Coordinates of C-alpha atoms and ligand atoms in Angstrom, one line a residue:
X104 CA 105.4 77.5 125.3
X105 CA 107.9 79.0 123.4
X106 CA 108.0 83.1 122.3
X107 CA 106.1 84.6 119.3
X108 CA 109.5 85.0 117.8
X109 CA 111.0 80.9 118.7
X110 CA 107.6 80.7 116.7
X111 CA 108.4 82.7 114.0
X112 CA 111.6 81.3 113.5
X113 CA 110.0 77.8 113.5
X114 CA 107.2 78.5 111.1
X115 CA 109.7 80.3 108.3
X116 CA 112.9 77.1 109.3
X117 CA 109.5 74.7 108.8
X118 CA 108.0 76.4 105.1
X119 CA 111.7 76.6 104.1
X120 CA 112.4 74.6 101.2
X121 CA 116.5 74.9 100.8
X122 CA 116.9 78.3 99.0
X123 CA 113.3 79.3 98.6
X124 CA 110.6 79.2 101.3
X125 CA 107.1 78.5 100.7
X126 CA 104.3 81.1 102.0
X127 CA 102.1 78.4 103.9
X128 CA 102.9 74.3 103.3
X129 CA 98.9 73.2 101.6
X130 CA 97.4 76.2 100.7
X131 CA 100.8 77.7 98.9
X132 CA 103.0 75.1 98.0
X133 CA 105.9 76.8 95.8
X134 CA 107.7 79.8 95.8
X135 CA 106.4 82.9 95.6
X136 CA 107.7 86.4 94.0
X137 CA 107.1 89.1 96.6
X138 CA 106.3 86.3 99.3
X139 CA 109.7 85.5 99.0
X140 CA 111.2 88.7 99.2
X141 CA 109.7 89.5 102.5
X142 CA 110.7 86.0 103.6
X143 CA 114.6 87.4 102.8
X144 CA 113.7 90.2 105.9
X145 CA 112.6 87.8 108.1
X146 CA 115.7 85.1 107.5
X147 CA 117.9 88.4 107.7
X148 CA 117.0 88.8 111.2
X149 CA 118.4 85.2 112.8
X150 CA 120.0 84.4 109.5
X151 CA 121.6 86.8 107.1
X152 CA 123.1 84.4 104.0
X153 CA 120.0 82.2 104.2
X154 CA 117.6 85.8 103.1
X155 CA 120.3 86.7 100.6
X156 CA 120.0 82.9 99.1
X157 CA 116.4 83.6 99.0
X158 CA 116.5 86.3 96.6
X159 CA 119.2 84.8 94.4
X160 CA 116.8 81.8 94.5
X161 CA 113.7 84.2 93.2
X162 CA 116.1 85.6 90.6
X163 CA 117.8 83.0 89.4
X164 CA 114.3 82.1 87.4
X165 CA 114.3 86.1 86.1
X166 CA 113.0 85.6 82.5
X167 CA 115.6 86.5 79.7
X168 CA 113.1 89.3 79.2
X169 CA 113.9 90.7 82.5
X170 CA 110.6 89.5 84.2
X171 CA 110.5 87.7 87.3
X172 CA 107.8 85.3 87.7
X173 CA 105.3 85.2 90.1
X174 CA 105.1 81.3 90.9
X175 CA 108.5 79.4 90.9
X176 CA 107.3 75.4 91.0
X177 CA 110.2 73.4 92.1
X178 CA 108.9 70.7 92.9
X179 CA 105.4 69.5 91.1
X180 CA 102.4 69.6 93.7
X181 CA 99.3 68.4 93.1
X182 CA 97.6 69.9 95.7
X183 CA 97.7 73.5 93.7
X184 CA 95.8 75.4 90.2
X185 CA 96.8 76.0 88.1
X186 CA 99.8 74.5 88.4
X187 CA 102.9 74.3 85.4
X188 CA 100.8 71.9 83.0
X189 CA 98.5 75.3 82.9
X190 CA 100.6 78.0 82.1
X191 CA 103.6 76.5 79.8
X192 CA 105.9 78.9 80.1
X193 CA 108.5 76.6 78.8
X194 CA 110.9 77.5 81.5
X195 CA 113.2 75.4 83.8
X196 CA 112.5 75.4 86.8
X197 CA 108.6 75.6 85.6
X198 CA 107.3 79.5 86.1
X199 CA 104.0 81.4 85.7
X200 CA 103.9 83.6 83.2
X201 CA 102.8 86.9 85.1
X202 CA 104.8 88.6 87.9
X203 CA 104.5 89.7 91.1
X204 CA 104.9 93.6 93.0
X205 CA 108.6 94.2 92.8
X206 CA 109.5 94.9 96.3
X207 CA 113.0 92.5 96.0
X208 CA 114.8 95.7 95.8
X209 CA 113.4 97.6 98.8
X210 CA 113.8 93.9 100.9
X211 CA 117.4 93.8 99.7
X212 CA 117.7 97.2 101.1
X213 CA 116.5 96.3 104.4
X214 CA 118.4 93.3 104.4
X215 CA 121.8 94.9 103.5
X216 CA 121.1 97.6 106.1
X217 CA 121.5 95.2 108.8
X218 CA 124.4 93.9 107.8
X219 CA 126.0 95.9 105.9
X220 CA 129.5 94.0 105.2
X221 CA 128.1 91.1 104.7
X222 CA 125.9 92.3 102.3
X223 CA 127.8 94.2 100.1
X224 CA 129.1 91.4 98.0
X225 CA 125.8 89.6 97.8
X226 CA 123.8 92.7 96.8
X227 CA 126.8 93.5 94.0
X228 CA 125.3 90.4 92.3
X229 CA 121.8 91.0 92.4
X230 CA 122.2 94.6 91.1
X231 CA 122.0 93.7 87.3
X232 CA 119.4 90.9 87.6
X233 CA 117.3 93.4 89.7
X234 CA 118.0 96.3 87.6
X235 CA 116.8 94.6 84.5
X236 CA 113.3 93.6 85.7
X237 CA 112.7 97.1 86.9
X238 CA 113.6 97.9 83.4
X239 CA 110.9 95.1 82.0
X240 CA 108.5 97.2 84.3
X241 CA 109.2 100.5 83.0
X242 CA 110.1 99.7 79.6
X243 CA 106.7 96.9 79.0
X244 CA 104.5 98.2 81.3
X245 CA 104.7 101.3 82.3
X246 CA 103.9 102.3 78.5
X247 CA 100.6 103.9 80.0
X248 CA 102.5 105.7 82.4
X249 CA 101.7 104.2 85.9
X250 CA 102.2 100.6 86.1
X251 CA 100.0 98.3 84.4
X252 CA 98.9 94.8 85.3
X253 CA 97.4 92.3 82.7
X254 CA 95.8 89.7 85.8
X255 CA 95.0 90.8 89.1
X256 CA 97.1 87.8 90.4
X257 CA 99.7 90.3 89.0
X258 CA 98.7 92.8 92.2
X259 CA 99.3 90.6 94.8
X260 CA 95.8 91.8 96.2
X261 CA 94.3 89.7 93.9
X262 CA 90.7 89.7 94.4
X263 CA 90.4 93.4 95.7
X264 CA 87.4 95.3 94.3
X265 CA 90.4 97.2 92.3
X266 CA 89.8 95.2 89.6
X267 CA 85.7 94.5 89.4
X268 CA 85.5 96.8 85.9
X269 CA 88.4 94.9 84.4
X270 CA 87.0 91.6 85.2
X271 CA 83.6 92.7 83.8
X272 CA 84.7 93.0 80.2
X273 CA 87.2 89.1 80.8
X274 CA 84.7 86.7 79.3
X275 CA 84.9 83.4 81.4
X276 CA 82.7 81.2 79.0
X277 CA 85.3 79.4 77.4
X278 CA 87.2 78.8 80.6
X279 CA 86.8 75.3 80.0
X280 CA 86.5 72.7 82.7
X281 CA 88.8 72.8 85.6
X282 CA 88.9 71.4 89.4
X283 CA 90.3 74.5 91.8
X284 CA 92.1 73.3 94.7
X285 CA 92.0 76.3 96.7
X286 CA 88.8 75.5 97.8
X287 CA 89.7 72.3 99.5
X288 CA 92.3 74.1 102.0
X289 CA 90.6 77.2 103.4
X290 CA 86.9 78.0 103.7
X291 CA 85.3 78.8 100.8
X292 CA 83.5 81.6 101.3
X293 CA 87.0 83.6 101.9
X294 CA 87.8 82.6 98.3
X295 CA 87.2 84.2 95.1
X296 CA 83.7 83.1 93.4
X297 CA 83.9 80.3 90.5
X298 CA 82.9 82.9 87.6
X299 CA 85.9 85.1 89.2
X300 CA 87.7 81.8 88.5
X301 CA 87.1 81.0 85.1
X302 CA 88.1 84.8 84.4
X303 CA 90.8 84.4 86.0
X304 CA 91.8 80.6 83.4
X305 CA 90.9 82.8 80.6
X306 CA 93.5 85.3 81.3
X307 CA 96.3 82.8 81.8
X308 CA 94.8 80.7 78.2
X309 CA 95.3 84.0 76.8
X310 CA 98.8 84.4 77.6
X311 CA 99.7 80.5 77.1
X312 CA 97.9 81.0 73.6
X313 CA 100.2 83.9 73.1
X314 CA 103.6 82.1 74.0
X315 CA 103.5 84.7 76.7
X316 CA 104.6 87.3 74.2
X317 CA 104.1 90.7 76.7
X318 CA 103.8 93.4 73.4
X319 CA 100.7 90.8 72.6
X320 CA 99.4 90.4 76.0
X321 CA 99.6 94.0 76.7
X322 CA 98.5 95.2 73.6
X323 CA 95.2 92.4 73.2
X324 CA 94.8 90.8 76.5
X325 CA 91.5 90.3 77.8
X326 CA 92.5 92.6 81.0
X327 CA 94.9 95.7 81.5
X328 CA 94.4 97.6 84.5
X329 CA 97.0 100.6 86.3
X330 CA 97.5 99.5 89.6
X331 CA 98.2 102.2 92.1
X332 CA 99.9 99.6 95.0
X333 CA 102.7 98.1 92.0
X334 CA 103.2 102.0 90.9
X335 CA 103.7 103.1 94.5
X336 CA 106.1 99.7 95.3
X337 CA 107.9 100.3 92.1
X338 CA 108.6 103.6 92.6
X339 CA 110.0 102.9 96.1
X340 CA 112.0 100.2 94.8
X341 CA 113.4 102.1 91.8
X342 CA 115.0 104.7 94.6
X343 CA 115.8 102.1 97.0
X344 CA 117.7 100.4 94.0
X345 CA 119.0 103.8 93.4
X346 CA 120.6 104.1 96.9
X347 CA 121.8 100.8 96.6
X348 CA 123.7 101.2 93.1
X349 CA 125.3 104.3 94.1
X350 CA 127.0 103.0 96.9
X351 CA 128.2 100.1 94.5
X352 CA 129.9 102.5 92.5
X353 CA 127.2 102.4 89.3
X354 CA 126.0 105.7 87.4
X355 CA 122.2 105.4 88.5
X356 CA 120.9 107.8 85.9
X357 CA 118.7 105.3 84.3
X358 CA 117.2 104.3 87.3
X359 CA 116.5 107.8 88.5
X360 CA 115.2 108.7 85.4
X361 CA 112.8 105.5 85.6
X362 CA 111.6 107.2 89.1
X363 CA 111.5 110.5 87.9
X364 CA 108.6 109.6 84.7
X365 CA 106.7 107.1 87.2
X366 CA 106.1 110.4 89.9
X367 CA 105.2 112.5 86.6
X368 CA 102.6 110.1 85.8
X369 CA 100.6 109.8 89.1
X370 CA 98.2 112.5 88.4
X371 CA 96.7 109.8 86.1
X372 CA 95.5 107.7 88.8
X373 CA 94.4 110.2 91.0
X374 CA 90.5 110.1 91.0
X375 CA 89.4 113.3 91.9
X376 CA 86.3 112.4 92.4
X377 CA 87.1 109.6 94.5
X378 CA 89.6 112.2 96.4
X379 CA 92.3 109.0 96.2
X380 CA 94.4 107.3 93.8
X381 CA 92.3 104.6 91.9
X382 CA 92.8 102.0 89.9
X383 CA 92.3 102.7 86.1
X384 CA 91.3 100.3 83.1
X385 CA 93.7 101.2 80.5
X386 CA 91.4 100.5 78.1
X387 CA 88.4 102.5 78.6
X388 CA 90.5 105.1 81.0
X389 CA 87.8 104.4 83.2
X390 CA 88.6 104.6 86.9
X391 CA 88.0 101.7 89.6
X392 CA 86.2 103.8 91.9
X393 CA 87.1 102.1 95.3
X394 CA 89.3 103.2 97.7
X395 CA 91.6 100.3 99.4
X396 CA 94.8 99.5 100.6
X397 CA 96.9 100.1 96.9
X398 CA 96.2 103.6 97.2
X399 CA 97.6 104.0 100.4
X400 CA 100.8 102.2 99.4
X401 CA 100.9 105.8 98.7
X402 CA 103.0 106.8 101.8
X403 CA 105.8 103.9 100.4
X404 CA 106.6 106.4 97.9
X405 CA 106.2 109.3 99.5
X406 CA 103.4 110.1 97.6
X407 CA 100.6 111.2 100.2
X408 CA 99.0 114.8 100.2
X409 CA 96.3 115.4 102.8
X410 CA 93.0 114.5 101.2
X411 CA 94.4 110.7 101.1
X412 CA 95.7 111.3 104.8
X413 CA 92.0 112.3 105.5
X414 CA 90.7 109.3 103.5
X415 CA 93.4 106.8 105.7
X416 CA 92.2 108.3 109.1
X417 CA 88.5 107.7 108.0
X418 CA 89.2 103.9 106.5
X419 CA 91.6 103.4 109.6
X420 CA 89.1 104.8 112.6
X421 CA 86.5 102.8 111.2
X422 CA 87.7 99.6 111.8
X423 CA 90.2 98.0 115.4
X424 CA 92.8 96.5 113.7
X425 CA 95.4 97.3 110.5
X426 CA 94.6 98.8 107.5
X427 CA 91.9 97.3 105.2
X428 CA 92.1 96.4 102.2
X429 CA 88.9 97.7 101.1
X430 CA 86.8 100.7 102.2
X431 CA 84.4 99.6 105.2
X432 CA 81.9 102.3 104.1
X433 CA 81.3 101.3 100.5
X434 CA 78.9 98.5 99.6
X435 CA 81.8 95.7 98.9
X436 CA 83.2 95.7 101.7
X437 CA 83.6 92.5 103.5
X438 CA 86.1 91.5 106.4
X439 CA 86.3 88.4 105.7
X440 CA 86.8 87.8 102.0
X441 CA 90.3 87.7 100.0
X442 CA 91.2 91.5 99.4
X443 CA 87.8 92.9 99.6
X444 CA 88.0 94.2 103.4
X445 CA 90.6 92.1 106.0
X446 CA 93.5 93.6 106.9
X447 CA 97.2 92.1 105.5
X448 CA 99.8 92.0 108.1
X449 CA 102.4 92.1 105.3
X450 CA 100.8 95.7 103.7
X451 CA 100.7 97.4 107.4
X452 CA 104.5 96.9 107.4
X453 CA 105.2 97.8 103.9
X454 CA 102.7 101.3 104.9
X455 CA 104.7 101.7 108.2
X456 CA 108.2 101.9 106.5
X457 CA 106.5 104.2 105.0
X458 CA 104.8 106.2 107.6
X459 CA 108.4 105.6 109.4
X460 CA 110.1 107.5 106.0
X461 CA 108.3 110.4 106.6
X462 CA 108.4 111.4 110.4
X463 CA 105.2 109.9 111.2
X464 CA 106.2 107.8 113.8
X465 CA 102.9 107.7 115.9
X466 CA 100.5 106.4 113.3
X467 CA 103.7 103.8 112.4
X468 CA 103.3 102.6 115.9
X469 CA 99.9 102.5 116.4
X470 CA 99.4 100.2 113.3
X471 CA 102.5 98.0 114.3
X472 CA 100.4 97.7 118.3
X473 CA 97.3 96.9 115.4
X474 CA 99.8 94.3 114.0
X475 CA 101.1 92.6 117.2
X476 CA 97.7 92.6 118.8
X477 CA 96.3 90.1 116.2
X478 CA 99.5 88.0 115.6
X479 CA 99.4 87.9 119.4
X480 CA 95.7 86.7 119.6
X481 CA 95.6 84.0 117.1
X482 CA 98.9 83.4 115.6
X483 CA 100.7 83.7 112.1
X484 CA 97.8 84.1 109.4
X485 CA 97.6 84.8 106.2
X486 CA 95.3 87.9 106.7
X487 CA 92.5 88.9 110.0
X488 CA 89.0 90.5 109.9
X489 CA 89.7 94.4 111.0
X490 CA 87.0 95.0 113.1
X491 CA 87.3 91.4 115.1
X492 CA 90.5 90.0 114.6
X493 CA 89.1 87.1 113.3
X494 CA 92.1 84.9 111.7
X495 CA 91.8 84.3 108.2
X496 CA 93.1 82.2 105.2
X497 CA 96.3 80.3 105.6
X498 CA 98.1 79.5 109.1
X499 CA 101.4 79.2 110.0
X500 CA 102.3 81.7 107.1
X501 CA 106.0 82.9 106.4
X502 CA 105.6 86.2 105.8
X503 CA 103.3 87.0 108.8
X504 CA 106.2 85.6 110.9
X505 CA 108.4 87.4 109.0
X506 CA 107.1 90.8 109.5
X507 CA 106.7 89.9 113.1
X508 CA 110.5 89.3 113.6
X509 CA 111.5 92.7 111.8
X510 CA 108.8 95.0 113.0
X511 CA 105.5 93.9 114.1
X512 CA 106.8 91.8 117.3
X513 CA 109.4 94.0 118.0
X514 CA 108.1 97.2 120.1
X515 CA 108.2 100.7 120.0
X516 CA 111.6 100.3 121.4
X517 CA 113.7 98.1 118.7
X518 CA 113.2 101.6 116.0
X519 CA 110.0 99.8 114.6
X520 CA 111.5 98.6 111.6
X521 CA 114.6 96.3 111.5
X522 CA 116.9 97.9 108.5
X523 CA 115.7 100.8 109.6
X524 CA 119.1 103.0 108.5
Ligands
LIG868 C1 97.7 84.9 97.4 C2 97.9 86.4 97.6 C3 99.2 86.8 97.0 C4 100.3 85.9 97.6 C5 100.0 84.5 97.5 C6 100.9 83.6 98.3 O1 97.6 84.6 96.1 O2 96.9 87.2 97.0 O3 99.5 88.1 97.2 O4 101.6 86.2 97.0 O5 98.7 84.2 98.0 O6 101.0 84.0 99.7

């Protein structure tokens, strides 16, 4: 039997496709935008030019707008919807035309970190490409203020109960026929229902209908919803591209300035009532209601205060394992089922660096013991019930092993997070 890390090695060598890795081989079969970029920290720790390739890979299909899609399909699959035929985004390689939570930047930080020299060249020309899709953020949808998503796929937690009010007003009737395949890979009561489906077509007709023009999308789309987790990762990423420009020698003022209006503009997701940050439609101004794991992305940015710290203790003591995505007190919760309760192994190491940033180095190791106890019980899946570790989704999944070779696996010892300055 080899280690947990021989294994996590093996599963991210075996889903690697040259230059781009996929996140599980069935389920998952192309490349993916932020999967991709926590697949770069993983290959960074046994294989530092293979992560950088990664990220060129994910930006050489940056839009000429400046957004990077969320699907990259290299190589046609028929085993996945909606697949390029759907969207027709007219690009080559074939895209989708939504994005993806920018986290590249703060994964290229953490890459170049541990290996500085090696880096510096490599990360000198990613800069621009990176610079101008946080710009496509800021400038196309951060128009609100905090960042704005027009499909929850956008999210990456993209069935959470987040986005229940903006799916409410997405009329699914003209869907139109359609065969999922998600369904015929994992159990399908952990998937998304069929009328969240056809919601979910009638978003992307939208934008296909629309030539994917984003001032059309954004101003008419069916959904538009401010997502606490992307502010809170785009924030981060804006200062770690910050860091990262001014030790290339580049005036960062726009960048800064990006950061500075994004932190202004959190009091407008802050539910009071809710006594946490909250998701928002931006067309009604209505909040979400529901607490889960976007909030808490919080502590990426540096944006925690106490109430939310009382709110994570509550969610966190509630459950044995992680950080759910969804509250286990309210009525939606369920541990089993895509972003409405399990626990992501890949958000508990994006809250640790977090929770690392800012001193709080117990609760960053009790979540990565959390982490390693359920990798270490049933392997590298996609996501695991909180309360019984039941594993969930996908197996074999790149970037569970991923965050298993640059924090989870690694002990209390190794400073918790590789990259770690
Ligand atoms: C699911 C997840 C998304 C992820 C993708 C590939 O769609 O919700 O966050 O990027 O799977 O792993």
């Amino acid at each position: 039997m080899s280690s947990l890390d021989d294994q996590a090695r093996a599963i991210i060598r075996g889903n690697d496709r040259g230059g781009y890795t996929l996140p599980t081989r069935g389920l998952y079969p192309y490349q993916w935008n932020w999967d991709s970029a926590f697949a770069a920290w993983g290959f960074a720790t046994f294989d530092n030019p293979r992560a950088w390739d990664e990220l060129d890979t994910l930006m050489a299909s940056q839009w000429d707008t400046g957004m990077v899609p969320h699907i990259i399909f290299h190589t046609p699959d028929p085993g996945y919807f909606p697949g390029p035929e759907i969207w027709r985004t007219g690009q080559t390689p074939p895209t989708s035309g939504i994005t993806q939570p920018p986290v590249a930047a703060t994964m290229a930080r953490l890459v170049w970190e541990m290996d500085p020299e090696a880096g510096h060249d490599r990360m000198a020309a990613l800069y621009p490409k990176l610079l101008a899709w946080h710009r496509w953020w800021h400038e196309v949808r951060c128009t609100h203020g905090p960042a704005a998503i027009t499909h929850p796929w956008e999210s990456g937690r993209d069935n959470c109960p987040d986005w229940d009010i903006g799916m409410a007003g997405v009329n699914g009737a003209d869907a139109g026929p359609y065969e999922r395949r998600d369904t015929g890979h994992v159990d399908p009561e952990m998937r998304p229902t069929k009328e969240d489906y056809d919601r979910y077509i009638t978003m992307v007709n939208f934008g296909r209908n629309a030539g994917w023009d984003q001032a059309q999308v954004v101003a008419d789309g069916p959904f538009l919803m401010a997502d606490p987790g992307i502010t809170f990762m785009l924030l981060r990423a804006d200062e770690d591209l910050a860091v990262m420009g001014r030790a290339l020698g580049h005036d960062v003022t726009e960048l800064e300035g990006w950061a500075k209006a994004l932190r202004d503009a959190l009091p407008l997701i802050w539910n009071e009532e809710l006594g946490a940050y909250d998701a928002r439609d931006l067309r009604t101004g209505q909040f979400a209601n529901v607490l889960g794991s976007g909030a808490f992305l919080a502590y990426l940015a540096d944006a925690g205060n106490p109430t939310l710290d009382a709110q994570l203790m509550r969610v966190w003591d509630s459950v044995s394992y992680g950080i759910p995505s969804a509250d286990p007190e309210a009525a939606i919760f369920n541990p089993r089922k895509y972003w409405r309760g399990p626990t992501w192994p890949v958000l508990n190491a994006l809250l640790a660096v977090g929770l690392r940033d800012s001193g709080r180095t117990d609760l960053a190791e009790r979540l990565r013991a959390e982490t390693e106890s359920l990798i270490r019980q049933h392997g590298f899946y996609e996501y695991f019930d909180p309360n019984d570790a039941t594993p969930c989704g996908g197996a074999d999944f790149t970037w569970t092993a991923a965050i298993w070779l640059t924090w989870a696996g690694q002990g209390a010892e190794a400073d918790a997070v590789r990259g770690a300055a």
